Coordinates of C-alpha atoms (C1' of nucleotides) in Angstrom, one line a residue:
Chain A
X36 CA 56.0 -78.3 -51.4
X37 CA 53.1 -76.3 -50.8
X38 CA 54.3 -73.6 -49.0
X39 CA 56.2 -72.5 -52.6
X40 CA 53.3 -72.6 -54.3
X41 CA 52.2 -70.0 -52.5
X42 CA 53.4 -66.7 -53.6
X43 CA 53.6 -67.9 -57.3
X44 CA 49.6 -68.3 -56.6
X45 CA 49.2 -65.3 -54.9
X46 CA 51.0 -62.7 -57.5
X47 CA 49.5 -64.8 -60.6
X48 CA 46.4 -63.6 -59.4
X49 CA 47.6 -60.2 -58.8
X50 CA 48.6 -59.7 -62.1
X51 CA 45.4 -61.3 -63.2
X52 CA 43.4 -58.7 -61.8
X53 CA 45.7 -55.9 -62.3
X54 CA 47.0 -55.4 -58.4
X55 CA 50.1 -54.3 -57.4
X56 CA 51.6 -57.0 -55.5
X57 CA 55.4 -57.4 -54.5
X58 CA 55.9 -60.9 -53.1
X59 CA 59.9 -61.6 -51.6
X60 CA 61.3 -64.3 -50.5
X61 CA 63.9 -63.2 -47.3
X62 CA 65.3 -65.9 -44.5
X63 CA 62.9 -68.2 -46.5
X64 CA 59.9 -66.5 -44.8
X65 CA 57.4 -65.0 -47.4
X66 CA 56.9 -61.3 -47.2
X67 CA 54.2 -59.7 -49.3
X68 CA 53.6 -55.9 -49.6
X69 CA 50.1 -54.9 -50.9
X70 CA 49.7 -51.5 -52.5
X71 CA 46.0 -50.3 -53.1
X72 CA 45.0 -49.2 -56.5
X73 CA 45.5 -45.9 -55.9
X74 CA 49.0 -46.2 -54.4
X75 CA 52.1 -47.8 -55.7
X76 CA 55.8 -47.6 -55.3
X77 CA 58.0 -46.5 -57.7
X78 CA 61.1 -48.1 -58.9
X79 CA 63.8 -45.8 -56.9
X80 CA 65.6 -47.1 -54.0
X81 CA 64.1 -44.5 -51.3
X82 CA 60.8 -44.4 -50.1
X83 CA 58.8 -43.0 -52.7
X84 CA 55.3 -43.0 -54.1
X85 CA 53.2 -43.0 -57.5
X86 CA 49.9 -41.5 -57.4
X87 CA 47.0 -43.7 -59.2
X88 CA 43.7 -42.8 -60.7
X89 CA 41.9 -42.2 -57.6
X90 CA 38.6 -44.3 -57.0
X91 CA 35.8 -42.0 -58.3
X92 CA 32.1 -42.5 -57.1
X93 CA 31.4 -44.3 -59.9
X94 CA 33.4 -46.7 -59.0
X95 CA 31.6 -49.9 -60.3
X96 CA 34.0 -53.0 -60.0
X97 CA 33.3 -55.3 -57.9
X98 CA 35.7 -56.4 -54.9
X99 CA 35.1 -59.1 -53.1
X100 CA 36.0 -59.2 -48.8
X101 CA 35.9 -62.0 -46.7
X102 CA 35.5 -61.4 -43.2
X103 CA 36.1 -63.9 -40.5
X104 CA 33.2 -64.1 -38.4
X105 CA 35.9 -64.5 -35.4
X106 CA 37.5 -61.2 -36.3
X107 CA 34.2 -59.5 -36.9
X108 CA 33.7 -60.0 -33.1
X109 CA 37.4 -59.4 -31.6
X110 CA 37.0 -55.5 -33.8
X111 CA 33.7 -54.4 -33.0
X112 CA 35.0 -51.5 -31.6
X113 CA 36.5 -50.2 -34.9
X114 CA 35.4 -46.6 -35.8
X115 CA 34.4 -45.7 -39.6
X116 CA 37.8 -45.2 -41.1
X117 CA 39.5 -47.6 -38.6
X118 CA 37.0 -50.3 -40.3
X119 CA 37.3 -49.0 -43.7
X120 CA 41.3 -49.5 -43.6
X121 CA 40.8 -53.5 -42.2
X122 CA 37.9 -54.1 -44.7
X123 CA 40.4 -52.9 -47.3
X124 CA 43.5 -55.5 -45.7
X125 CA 41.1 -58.0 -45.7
X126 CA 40.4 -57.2 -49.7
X127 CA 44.1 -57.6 -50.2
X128 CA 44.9 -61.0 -49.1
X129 CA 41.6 -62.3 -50.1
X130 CA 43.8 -64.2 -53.2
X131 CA 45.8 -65.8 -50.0
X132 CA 42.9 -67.1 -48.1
X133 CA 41.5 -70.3 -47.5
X134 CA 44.8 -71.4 -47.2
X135 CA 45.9 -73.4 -44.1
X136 CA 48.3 -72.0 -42.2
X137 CA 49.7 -74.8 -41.1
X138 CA 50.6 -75.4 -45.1
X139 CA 52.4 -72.2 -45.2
X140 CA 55.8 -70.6 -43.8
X141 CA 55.2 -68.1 -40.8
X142 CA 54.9 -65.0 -42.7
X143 CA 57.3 -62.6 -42.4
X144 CA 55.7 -59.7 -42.8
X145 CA 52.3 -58.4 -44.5
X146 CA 52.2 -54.8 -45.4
X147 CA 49.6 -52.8 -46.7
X148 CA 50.1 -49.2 -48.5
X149 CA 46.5 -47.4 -49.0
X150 CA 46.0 -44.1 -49.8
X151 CA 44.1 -41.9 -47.6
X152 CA 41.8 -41.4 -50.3
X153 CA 40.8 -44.9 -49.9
X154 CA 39.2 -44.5 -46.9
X155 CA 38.1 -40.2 -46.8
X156 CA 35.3 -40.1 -50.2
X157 CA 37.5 -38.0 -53.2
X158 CA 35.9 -34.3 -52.7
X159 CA 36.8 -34.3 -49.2
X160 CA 39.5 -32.1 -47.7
X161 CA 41.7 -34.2 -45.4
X162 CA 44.2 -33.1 -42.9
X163 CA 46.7 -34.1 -41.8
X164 CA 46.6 -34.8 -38.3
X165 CA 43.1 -36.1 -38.9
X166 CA 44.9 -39.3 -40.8
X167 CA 47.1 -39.4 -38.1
X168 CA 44.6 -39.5 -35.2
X169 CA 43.2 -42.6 -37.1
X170 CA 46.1 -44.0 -37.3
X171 CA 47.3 -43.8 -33.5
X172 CA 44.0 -45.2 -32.8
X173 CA 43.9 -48.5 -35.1
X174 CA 47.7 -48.9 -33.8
X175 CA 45.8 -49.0 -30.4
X176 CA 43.6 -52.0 -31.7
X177 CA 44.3 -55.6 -29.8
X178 CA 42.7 -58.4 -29.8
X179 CA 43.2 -61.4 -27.0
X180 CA 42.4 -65.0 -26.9
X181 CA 43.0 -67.7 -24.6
X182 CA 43.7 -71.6 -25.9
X183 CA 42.6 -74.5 -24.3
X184 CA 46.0 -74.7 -22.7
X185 CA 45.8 -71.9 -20.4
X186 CA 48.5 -69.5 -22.7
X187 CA 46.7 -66.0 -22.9
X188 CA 47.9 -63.6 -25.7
X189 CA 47.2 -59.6 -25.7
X190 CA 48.7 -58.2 -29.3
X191 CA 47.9 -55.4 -31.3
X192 CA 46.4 -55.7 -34.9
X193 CA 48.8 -53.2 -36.5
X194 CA 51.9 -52.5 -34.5
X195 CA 53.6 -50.5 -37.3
X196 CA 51.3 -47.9 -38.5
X197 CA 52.5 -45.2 -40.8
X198 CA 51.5 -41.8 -42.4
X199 CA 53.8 -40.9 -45.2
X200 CA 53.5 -37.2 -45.3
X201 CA 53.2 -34.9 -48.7
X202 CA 51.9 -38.4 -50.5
X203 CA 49.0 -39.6 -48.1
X204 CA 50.3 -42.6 -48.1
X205 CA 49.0 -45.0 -45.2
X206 CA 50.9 -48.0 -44.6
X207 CA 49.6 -51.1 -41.9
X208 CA 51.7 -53.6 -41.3
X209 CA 49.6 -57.0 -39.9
X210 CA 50.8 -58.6 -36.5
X211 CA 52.4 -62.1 -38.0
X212 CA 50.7 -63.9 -35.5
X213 CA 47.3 -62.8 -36.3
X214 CA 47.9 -63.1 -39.7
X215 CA 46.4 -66.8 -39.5
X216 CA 43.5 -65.8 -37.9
X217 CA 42.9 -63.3 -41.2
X218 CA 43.9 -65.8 -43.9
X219 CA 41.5 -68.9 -42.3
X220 CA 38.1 -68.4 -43.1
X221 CA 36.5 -72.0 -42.2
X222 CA 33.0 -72.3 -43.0
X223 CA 32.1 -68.6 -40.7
X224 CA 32.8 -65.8 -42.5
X225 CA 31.5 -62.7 -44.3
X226 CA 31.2 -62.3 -47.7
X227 CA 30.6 -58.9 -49.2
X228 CA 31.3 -56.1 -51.7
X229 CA 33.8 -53.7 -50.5
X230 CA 32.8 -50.5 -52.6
X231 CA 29.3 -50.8 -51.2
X232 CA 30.2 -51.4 -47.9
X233 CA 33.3 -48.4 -47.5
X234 CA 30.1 -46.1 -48.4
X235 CA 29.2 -46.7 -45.1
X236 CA 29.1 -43.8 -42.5
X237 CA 28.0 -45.7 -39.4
X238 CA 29.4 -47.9 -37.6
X239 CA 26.8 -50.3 -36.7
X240 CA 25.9 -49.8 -40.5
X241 CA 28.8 -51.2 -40.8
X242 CA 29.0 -53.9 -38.4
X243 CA 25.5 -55.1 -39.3
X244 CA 26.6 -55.3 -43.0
X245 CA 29.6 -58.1 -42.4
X246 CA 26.5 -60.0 -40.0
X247 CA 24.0 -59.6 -43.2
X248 CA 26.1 -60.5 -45.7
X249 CA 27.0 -63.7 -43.5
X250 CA 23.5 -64.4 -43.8
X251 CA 22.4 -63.3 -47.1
X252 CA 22.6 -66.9 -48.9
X253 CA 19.9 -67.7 -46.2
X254 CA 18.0 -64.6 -47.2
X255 CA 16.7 -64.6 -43.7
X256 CA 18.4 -64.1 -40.2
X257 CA 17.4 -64.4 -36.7
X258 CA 19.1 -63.3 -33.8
X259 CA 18.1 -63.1 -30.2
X260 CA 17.5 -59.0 -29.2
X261 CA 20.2 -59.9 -26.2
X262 CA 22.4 -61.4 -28.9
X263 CA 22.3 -58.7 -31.1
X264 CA 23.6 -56.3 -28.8
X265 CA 25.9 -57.9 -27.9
X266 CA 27.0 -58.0 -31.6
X267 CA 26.4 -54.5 -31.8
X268 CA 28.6 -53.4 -28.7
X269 CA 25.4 -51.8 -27.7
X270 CA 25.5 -52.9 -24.1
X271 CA 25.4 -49.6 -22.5
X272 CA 22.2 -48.6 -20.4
X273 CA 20.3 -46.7 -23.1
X274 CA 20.1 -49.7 -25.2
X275 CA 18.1 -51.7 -22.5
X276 CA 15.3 -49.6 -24.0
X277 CA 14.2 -51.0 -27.5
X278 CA 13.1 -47.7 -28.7
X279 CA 16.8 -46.9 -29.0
X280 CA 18.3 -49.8 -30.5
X281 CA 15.5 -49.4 -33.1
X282 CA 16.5 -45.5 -33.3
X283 CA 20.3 -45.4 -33.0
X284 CA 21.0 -48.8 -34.9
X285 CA 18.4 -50.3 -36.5
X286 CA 17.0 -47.8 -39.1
X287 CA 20.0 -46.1 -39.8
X288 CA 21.9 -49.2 -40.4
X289 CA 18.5 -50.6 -42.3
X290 CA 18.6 -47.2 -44.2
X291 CA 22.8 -47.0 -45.2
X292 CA 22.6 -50.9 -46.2
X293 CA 19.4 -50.7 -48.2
X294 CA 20.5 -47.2 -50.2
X295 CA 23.9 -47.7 -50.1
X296 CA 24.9 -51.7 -50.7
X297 CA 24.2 -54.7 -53.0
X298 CA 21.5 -55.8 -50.2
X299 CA 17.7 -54.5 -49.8
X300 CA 17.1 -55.6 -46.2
X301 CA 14.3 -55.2 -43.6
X302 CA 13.4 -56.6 -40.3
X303 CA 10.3 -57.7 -38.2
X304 CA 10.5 -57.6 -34.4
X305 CA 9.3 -61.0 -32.4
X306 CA 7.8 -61.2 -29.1
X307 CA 5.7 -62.1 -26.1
X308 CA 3.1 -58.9 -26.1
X309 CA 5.0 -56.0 -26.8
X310 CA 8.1 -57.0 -25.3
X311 CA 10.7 -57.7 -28.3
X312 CA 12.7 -61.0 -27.7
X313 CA 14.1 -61.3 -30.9
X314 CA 14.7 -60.2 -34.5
X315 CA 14.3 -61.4 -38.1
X316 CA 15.8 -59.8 -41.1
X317 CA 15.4 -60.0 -44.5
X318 CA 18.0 -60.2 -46.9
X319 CA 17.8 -60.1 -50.7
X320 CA 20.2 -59.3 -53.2
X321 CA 19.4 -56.1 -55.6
X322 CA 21.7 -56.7 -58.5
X323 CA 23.0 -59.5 -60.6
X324 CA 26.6 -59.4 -59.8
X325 CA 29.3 -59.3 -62.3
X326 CA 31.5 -62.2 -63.9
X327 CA 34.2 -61.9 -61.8
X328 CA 32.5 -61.4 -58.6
X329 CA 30.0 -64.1 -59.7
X330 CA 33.0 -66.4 -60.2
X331 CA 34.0 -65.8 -56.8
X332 CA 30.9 -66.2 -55.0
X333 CA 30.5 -69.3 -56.2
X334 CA 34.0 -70.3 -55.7
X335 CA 33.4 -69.1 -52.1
X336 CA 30.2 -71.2 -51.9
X337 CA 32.0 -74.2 -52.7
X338 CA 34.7 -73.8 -49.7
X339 CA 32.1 -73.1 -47.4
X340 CA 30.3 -76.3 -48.2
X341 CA 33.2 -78.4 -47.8
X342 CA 34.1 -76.3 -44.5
X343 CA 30.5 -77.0 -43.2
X344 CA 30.8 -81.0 -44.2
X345 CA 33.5 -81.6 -42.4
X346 CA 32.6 -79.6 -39.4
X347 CA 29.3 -81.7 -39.8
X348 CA 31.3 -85.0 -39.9
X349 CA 32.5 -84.3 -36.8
X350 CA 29.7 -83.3 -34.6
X351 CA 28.4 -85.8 -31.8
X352 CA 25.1 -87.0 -32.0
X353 CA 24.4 -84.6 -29.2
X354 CA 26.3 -81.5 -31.6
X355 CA 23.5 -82.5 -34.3
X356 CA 20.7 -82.2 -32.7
X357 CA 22.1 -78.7 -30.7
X358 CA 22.8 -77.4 -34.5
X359 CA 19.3 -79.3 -36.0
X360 CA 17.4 -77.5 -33.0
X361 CA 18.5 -74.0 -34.0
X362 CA 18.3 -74.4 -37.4
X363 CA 14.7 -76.1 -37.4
X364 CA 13.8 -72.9 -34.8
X365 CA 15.0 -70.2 -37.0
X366 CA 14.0 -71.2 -40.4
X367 CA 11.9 -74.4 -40.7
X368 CA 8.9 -72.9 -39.3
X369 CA 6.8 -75.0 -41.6
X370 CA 7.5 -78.1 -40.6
X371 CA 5.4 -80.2 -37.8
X372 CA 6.2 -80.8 -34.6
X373 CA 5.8 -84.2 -35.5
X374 CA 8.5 -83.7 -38.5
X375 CA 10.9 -81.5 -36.0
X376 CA 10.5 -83.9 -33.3
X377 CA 11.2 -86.6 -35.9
X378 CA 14.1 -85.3 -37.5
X379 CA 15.9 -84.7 -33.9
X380 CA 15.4 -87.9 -32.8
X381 CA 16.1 -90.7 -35.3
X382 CA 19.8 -90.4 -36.2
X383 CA 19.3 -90.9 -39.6
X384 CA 16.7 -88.0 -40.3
X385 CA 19.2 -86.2 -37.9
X386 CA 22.0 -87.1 -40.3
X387 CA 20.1 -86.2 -43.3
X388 CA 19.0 -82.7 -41.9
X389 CA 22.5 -81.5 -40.6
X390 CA 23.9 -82.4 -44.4
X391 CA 21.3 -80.8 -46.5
X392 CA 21.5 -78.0 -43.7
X393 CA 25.3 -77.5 -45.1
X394 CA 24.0 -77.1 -48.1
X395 CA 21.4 -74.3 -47.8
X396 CA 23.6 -72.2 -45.8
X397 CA 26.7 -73.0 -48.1
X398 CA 24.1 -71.3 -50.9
X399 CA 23.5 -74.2 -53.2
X400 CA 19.9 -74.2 -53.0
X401 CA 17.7 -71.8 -54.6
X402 CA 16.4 -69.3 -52.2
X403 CA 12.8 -70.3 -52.8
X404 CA 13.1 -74.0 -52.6
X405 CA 14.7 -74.7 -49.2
X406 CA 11.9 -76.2 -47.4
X407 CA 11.2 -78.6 -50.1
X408 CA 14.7 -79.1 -50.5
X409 CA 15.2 -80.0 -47.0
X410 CA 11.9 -82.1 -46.9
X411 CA 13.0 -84.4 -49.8
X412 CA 16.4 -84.6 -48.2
X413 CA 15.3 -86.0 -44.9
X414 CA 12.5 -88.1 -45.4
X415 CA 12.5 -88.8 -48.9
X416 CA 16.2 -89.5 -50.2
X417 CA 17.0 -90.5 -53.6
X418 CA 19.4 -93.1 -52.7
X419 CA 20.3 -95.1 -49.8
X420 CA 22.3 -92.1 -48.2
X421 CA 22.0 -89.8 -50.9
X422 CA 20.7 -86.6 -51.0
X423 CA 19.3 -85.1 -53.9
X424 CA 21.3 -82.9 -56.0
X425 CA 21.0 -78.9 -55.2
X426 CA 18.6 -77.5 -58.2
X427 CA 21.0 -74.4 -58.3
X428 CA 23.9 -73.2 -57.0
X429 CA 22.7 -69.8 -57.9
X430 CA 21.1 -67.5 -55.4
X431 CA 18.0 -66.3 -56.9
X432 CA 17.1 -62.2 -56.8
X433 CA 13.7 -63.3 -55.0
Chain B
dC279 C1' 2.6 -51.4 -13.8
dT280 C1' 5.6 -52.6 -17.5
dA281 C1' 7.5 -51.9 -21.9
dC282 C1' 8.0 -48.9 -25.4
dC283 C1' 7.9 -44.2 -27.7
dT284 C1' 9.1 -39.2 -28.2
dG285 C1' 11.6 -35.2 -27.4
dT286 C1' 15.5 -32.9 -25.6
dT287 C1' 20.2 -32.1 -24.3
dT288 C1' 25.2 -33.0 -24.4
dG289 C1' 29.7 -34.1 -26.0
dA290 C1' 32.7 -36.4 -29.2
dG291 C1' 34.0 -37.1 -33.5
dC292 C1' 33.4 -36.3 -38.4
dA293 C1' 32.8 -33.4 -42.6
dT294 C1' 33.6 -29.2 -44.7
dC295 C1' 35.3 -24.7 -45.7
dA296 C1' 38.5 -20.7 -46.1
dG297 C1' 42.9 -19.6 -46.1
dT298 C1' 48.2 -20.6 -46.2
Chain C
dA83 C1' 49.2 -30.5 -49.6
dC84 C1' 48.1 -28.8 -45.4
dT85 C1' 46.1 -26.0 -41.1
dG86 C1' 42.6 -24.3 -38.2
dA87 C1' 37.9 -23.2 -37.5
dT88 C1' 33.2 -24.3 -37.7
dG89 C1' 29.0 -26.7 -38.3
dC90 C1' 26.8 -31.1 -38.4
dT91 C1' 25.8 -35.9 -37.2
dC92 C1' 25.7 -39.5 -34.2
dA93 C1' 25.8 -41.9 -29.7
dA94 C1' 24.4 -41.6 -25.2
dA95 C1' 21.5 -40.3 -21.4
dC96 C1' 17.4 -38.8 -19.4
dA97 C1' 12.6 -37.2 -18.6
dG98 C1' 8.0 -37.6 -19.5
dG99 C1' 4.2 -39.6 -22.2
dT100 C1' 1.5 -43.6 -23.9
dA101 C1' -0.2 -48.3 -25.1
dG102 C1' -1.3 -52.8 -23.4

DNA sequence: CTACCTGTTTGAGCATCAGT
DNA sequence: ACTGATGCTCAAACAGGTAG
């Protein structure tokens, strides 16, 4: 049964890497409370709470978060310490994810206990009814969504929000029917390094972070200007002049994520004359990351590569060449207009191009060697319908 | 003339401090 | 741990200037 498996999994890991996780079985749903490292329940029968070493600025282990590219765009509104809080759920259940819901018993309930020095940096003096603002305001969060059947749902991220006075304990508890929408991750999601990213003081620092990290494997990104504020929330009337987008978000956001995260990023503006159509960032990675994260980037790498394959597998012909058009736009700018035009129209170039696509972007190819990856994999195949074999699955620091 | 840049102002929210 | 006050930062808006 593989719904059983389940919370064995899930507080294996815990123990593993020394979280406080309390998984119960009640009404055979599963119901998991999280506690952050710096909060954890003690063994009495009221409501009562130990104190942990609290994270210091030194803090140097790395945590992975995975982001769903879907829930990156229903939260954009989040403020700083909204964001911090649901970058710091999303760190929790990262052991559960990947799972398929459908796999899994509804979830009774997912709770979350932080501590408010979590979110607020150590030296800072909190208050009280500053916690609490923040928490009447990510209560307020909703997301809605309509399926193809015409139902249309309204519900709010965290219903039950709590401040636990005289401990500054914070404690979310997840709607249970958005919890599939954290747990499934398909092939577009985030992946990045949550002690980098709660330093952080802007929010479209913040927000353009999750979009880099999407796009680090790449190493470069390219996103229409309209696009991108749209992303960004910036669709007020200000931000129809470039000069502020480039003020306001850009190098502020450029400046945080550079000084502050695993990622050295820049960007170039593209254009017709002066008018700015578009932009291209680029992403590198500054450090080496450690054993564990490195395990988990790769193990990451691997599901997005089978994700990306199957979405792949079931494109139309007219899907491919939608998907081979942007990608061949955006990054192949090398290659002919004769190769281009050849690769979107005979199926089997077509076929080639959308597979060894899957796996650049999954990050199994060597920064440096995509175009000739992708060259050898469309016209010149090892075997009948092979591809050749990825050089690395590493991402290189160039 | 258009698109972008620079400087200024304003208000909201965040960070910080002194004191309880 | 918590409160209340204060100063600062950031987002937003606007006016006027400049490059192409």
């Amino acid at each position: 049964m593989e719904s059983s498996s389940l919370p064995a999994r899930s507080s294996r890991n815990a123990a593993r890497k020394g979280r406080h996780q309390q998984v119960t079985q009640e009404n055979n749903q599963l119901a998991i409370d999280f506690y952050s490292e710096t909060v954890k329940k003690s063994n009495t029968k009221s409501q009562s709470f130990e104190l942990h070493s609290a994270q210091t600025n030194e803090m140097i282990v790395k945590s992975i978060v995975r982001e769903p590219m879907r829930l990156l765009h229903a939260l954009m509104h989040l403020t700083v310490l909204e964001r911090r809080l649901y970058w710091l759920v999303l760190n929790q259940i990262r052991n559960i994810q990947y799972r398929n819901p459908d796999q899994v018993k509804p979830y009774g309930a997912l709770t979350f206990y932080f501590h408010s020095s979590d979110i607020i940096a150590n030296d800072v003096k909190w208050s009280v009814t500053y916690i609490k603002d923040i928490i009447k305001l990510l209560g307020k969060r909703a997301v809605d969504w309509e399926t193809e059947e015409g139902v249309y749902t309204h519900l709010t991220v965290f219903p039950t929000a709590q401040y636990i006075r005289g401990k500054g304990v914070i404690m979310l508890q997840l709607h249970p029917l958005l919890i599939p929408g954290f747990l499934e991750l398909g092939n577009n999601f985030a992946q990045f390094e949550l002690y980098a990213a709660l330093k952080l003081t802007s929010e479209y620092a913040q927000l353009l972070y999750s979009y880099l990290s999407r796009h680090a494997w790449r190493g470069k990104w390219v996103i229409d200007l309209n696009a991108f504020k749209e992303i960004m929330g910036a669709t007020s009337k200000s931000y129809e002049e470039f000069s502020n987008i480039r003020i306001r978000i850009l190098e502020p956001a450029m400046e945080q994520i550079s000084k502050f995260t695993d990622l050295d990023v820049s960007y170039v503006t593209m254009g017709v004359g002066r008018k700015v159509s578009s932009l291209e960032f680029t992403i590198a990675f500054k450090e080496v990351n450690s054993l564990e994260a490195s395990r988990e980037i790769e193990e990451t790498s691997k599901h997005k590569l089978k994700e990306a394959l199957e979405t792949v597998a079931n494109y139309t012909l007219e899907e491919k060449q939608i998907f081979a058009h942007a990608s061949l736009r955006d990054y192949y700018s090398q290659f002919t207009a004769d190769e281009k035009h050849q690769i979107l129209n005979t199926p089997e170039f077509l076929n080639r191009f959308c597979i060894a696509e899957c796996y650049i972007s999954s990050g199994q190819v060597g920064r440096d060697k995509h175009d000739a990856y992708m060259r050898k994999s469309v016209f010149f195949p090892t075997g009948a319908n092979q591809l050749p074999a990825p050089n690395s699955a590493k991402k290189g620091k160039n």
